[in-house]
CSV table of C-alpha atoms in Angstrom, one decimal:
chain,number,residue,atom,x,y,z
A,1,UNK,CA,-11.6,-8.8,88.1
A,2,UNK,CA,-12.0,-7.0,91.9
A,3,UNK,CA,-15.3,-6.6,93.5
A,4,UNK,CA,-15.4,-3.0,92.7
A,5,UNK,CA,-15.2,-3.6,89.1
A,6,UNK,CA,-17.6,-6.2,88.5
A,7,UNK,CA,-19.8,-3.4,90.3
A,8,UNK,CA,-18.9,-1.1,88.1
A,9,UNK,CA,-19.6,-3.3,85.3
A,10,UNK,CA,-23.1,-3.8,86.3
A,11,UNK,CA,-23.6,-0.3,87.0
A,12,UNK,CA,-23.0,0.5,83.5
A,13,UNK,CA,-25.5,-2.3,82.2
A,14,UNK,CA,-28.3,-1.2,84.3
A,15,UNK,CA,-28.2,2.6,83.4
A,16,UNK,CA,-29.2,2.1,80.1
A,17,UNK,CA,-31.3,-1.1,80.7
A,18,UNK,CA,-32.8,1.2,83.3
A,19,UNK,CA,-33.4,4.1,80.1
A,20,UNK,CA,-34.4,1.1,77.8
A,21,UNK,CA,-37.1,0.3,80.9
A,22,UNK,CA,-38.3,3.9,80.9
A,23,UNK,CA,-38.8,4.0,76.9
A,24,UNK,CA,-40.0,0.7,77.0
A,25,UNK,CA,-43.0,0.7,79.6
A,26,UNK,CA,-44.7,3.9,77.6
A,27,UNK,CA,-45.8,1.3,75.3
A,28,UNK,CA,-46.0,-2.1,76.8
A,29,UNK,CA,-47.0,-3.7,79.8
A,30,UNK,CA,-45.3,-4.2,83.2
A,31,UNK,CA,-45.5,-7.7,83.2
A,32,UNK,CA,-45.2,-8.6,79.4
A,33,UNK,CA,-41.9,-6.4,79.1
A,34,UNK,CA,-40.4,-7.9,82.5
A,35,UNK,CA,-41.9,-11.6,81.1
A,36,UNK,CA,-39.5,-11.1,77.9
A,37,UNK,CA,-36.4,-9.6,80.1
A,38,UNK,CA,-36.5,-12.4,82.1
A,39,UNK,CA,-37.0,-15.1,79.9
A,40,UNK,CA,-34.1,-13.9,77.5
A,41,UNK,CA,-31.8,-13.5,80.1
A,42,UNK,CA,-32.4,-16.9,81.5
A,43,UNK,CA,-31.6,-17.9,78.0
A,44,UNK,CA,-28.3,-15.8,77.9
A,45,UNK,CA,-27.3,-17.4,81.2
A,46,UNK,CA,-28.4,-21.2,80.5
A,47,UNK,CA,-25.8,-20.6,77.7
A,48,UNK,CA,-23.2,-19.6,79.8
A,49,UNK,CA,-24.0,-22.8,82.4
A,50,UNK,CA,-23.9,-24.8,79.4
A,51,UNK,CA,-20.5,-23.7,78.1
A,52,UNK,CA,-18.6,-22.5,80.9
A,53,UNK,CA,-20.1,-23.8,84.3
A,54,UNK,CA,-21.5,-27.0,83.9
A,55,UNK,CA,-24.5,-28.1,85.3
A,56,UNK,CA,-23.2,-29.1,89.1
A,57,UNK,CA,-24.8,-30.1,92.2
A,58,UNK,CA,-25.0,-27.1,94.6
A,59,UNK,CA,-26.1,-27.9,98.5
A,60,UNK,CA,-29.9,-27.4,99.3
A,61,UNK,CA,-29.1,-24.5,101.6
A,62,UNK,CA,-27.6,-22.3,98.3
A,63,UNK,CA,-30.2,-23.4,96.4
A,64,UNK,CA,-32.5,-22.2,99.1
A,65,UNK,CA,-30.9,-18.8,98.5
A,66,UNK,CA,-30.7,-18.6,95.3
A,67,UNK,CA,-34.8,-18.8,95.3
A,68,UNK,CA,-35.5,-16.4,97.4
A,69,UNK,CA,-33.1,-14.1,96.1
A,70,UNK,CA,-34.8,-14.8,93.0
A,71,UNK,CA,-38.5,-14.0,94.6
A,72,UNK,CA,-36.8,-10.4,95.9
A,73,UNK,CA,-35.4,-10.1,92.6
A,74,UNK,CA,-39.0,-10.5,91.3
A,75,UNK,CA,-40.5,-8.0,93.4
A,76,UNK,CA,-37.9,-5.6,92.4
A,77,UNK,CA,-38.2,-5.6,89.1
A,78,UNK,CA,-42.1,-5.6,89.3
A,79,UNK,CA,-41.9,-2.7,91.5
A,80,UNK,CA,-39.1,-1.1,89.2
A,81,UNK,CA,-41.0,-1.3,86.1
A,82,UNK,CA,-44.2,0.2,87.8
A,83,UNK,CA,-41.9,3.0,89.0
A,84,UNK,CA,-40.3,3.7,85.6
A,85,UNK,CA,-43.5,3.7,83.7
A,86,UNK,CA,-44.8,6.4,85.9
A,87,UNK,CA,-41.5,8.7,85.4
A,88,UNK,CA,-39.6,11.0,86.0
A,89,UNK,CA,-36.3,9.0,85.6
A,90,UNK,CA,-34.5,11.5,88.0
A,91,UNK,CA,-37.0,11.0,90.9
A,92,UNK,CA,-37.1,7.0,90.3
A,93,UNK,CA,-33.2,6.3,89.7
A,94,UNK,CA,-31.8,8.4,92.8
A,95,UNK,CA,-34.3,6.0,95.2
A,96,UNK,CA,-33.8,2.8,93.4
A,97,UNK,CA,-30.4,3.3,93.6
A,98,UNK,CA,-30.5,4.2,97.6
A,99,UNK,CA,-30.4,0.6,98.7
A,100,UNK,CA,-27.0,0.6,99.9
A,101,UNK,CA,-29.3,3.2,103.2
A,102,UNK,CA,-30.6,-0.3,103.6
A,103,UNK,CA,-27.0,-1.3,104.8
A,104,UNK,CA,-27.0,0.7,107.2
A,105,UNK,CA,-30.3,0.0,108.0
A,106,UNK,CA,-29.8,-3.5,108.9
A,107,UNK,CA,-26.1,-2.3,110.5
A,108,UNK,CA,-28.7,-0.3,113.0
A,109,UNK,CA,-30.3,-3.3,113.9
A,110,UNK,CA,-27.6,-5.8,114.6
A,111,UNK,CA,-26.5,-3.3,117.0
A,112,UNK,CA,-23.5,-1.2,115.0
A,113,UNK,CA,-22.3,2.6,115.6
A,114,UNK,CA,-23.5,4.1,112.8
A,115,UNK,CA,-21.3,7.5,112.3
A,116,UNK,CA,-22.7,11.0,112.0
A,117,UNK,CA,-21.6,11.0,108.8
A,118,UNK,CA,-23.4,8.4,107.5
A,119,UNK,CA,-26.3,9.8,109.2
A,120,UNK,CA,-25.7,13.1,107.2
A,121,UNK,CA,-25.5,11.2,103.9
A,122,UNK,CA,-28.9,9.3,104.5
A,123,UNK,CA,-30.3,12.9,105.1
A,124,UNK,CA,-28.8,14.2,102.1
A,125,UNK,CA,-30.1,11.2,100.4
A,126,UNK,CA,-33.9,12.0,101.5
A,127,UNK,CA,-33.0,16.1,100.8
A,128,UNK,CA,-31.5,15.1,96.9
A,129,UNK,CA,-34.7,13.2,96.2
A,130,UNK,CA,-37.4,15.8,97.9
A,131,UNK,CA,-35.9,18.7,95.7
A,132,UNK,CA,-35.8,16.9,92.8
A,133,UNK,CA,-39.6,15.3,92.9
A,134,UNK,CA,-40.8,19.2,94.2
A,135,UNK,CA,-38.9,20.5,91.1
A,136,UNK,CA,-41.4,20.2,88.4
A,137,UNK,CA,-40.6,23.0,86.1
A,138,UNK,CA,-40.4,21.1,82.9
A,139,UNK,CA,-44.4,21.5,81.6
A,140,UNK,CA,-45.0,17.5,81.9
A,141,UNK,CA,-47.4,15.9,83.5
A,142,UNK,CA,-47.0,12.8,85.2
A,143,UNK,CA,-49.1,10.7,87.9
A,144,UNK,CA,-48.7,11.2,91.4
A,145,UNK,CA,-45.5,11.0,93.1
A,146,UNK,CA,-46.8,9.1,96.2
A,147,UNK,CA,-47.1,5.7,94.5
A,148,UNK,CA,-44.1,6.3,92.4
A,149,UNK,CA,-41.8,6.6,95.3
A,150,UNK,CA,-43.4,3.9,96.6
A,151,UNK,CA,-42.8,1.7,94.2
A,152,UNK,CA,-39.4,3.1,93.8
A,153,UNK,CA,-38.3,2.1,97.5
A,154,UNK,CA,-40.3,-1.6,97.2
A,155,UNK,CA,-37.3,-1.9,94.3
A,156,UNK,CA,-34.5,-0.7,96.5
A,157,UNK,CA,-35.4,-3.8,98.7
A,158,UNK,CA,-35.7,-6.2,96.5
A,159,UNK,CA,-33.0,-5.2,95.0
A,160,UNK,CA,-30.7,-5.0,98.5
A,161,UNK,CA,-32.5,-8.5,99.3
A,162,UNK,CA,-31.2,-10.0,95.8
A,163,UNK,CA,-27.5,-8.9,96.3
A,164,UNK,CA,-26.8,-10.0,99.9
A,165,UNK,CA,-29.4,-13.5,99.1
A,166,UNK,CA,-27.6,-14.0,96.2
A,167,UNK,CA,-24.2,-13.7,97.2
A,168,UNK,CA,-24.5,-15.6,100.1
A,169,UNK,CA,-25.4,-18.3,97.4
A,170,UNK,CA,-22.8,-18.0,95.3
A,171,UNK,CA,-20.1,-18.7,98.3
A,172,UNK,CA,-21.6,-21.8,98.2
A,173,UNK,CA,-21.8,-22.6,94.8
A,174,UNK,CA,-21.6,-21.4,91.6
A,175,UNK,CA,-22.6,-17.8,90.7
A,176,UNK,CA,-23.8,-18.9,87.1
A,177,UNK,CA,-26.1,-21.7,88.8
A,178,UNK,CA,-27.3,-19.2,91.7
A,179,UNK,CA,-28.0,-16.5,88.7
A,180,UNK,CA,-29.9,-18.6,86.8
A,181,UNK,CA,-31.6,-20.2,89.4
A,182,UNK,CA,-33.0,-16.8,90.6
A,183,UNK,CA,-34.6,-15.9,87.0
A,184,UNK,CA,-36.4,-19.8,86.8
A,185,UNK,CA,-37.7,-19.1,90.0
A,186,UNK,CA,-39.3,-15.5,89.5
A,187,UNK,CA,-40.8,-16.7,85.8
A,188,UNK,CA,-43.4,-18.8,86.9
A,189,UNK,CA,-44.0,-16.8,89.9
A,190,UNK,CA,-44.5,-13.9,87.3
A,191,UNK,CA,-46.6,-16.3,85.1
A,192,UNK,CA,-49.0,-17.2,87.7
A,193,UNK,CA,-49.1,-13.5,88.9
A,194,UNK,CA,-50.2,-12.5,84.6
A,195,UNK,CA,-52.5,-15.5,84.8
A,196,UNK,CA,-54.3,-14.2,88.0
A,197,UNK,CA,-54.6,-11.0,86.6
A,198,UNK,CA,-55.3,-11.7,83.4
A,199,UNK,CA,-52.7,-9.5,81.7
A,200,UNK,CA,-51.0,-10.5,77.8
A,201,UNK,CA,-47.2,-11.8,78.3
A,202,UNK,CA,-46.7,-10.9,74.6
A,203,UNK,CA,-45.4,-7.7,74.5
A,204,UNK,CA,-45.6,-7.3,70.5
A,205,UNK,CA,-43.1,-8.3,67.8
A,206,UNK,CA,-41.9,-4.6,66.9
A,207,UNK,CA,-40.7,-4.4,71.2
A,208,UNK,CA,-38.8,-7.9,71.4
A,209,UNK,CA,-35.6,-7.0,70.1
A,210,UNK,CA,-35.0,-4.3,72.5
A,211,UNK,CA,-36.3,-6.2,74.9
A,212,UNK,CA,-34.1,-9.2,74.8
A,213,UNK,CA,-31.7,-6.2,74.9
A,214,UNK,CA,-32.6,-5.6,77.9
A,215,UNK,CA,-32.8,-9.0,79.3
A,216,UNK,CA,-28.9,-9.7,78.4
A,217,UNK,CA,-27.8,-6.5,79.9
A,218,UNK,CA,-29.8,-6.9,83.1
A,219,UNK,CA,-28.6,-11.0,82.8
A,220,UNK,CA,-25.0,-9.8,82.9
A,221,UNK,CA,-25.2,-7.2,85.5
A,222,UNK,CA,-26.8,-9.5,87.7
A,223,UNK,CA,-24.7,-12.2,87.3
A,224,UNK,CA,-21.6,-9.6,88.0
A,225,UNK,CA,-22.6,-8.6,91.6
A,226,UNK,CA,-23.5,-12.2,92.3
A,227,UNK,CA,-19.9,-13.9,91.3
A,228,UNK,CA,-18.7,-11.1,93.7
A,229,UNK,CA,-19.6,-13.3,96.5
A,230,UNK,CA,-16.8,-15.4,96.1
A,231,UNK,CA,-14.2,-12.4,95.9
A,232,UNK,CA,-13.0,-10.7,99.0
A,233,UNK,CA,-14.8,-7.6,99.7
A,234,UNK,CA,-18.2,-8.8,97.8
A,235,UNK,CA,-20.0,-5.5,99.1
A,236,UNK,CA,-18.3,-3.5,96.8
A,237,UNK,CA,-20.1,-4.6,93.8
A,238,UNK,CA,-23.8,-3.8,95.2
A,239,UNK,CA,-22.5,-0.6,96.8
A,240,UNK,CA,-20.6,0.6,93.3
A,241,UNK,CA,-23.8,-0.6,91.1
A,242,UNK,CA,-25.8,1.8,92.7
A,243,UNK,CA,-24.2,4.7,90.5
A,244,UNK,CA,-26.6,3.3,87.8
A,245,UNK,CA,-29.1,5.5,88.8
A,246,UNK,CA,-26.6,8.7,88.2
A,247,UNK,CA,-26.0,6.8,84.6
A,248,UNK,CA,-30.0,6.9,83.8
A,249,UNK,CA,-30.8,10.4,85.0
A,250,UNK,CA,-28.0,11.0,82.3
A,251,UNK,CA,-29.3,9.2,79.8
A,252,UNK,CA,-32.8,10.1,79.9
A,253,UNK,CA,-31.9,14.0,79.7
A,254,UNK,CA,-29.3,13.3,77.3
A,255,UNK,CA,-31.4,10.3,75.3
A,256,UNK,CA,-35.2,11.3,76.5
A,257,UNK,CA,-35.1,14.6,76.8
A,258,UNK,CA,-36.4,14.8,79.8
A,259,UNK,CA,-35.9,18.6,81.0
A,260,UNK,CA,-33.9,19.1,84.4
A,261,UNK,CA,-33.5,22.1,85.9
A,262,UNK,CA,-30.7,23.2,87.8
A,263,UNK,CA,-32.0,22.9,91.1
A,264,UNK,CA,-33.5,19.0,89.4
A,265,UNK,CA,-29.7,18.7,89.0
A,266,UNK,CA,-28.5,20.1,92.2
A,267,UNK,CA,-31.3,17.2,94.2
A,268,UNK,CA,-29.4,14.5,92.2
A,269,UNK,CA,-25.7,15.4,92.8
A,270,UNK,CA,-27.1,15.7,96.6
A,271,UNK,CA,-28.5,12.1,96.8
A,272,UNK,CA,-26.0,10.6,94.6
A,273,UNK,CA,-23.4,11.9,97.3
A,274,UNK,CA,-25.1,10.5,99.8
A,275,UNK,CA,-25.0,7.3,98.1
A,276,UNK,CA,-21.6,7.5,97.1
A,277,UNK,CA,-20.5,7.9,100.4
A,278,UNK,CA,-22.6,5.4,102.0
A,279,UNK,CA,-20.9,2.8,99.1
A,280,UNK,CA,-17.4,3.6,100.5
């Protein structure tokens, strides 16, 4: 499978584990529904060690990686979650899915030409997401935007910091290792963090199913931009995941009902654009 389909793949995991988060976070915790995604994806994915990778050494310098990628990965779905639970889906999704701006970001400061046109995308990027968050026609209240966008780019890095971490792991060693390496490190990080603020990691019997739902969806679509690294062109798969966001926004109008009006619309096709192009 190319880089661009396993990017694909995970694209299509994450937009409706990203509607799932949405529902989800209405009714439980940050922590206690990221506690049960996590924990049932590490399951999913010691499975798949078990049976297909086997349990080989890997050099301290991937291993290295695959923690930190694991700590970014930790800070983006904290920051995700938070994001989500404030809503709306089509302000959240469009930023969370900008990270591939963060590309050229870091192209910027290695000292690369960065073309007009990608200059013109990152603009439409920041012009698709201020329409759609000024755009509040629907009658529902939610809280204040400012912390929601914050939260919202905090996930785009983590996110970008996951990919590129993880990736460099997996070239060398093996993706289902580096994968599940990342989720045992971010568990006890996130245990510690529920322990310090005394918040519940049981999220309740009725939300587990879904839950664990959600953790072998986001297990997968992790684990397909990871084993990327080893294929040429690995970039692909981070850059095409990002149409998850377009995928949510979707869902949640379709699924959610969650009103969009046509200019709400018109914001989104602008900063999905954007990040379309900046994927190519």
């Amino acid at each position: 499978m190319s880089a661009l389909a396993l990017g694909l793949l995970a694209a299509l995991c994450w937009g409706f584990h990203d509607l799932a988060v949405r529902y989800i976070s209405q009714s439980v915790s940050v922590i206690a529904a990221l506690m049960a995604v996590l924990v049932a994806g590490a399951l999913l994915q010691f499975g798949l060690v078990a049976i297909w990778a086997g349990f080989a050494p890997m050099s301290a310098k991937a291993v290295s990686y695959a923690v930190v990628a694991g700590g970014f990965y930790l800070l983006a779905g904290l920051s995700m979650y938070a994001a989500f639970q404030r809503g709306p889906v089509r302000l959240v999704a469009p930023l969370v899915a900008s990270y591939p701006v963060l590309s050229v970001t870091l192209a910027i400061w290695r000292g690369s030409e960065v073309s007009i046109w990608q200059w013109l995308a990152i603009i439409a990027i920041g012009v698709g997401v201020s329409i759609v968050s000024t755009q509040s026609d629907d009658g529902t209240e939610y809280p204040a935007t400012g912390p929601t966008i914050a939260f919202s780019i905090l996930a785009a890095i983590g996110f970008a910091a996951t990919f590129a971490l993880g990736q460099y792991a997996a070239e060398l060693g093996d993706e289902f290792i580096v994968s599940l390496i990342g989720r045992l490190t971010a568990i006890p990080v996130l245990a510690a963090i529920a322990i310090a603020s005394r918040k519940s990691l049981w999220p309740g019997a009725r939300a587990l199913p879904l839950l664990c739902l959600m953790g072998a969806l986001d297990a997968v679509a992790i684990l397909c931009v990871v084993s990327a690294g080893r294929l040429p062109n690995a970039q692909y798969a981070s850059v095409a995941a990002s149409i998850f966001g377009l995928l949510t926004v979707v869902l949640a109008w379709a699924i959610l009902r969650e009103e969009m009006a046509f200019f709400q619309w018109l914001g989104c096709i602008i900063a999905f654009t954007g990040i379309g192009y900046l994927a190519i």
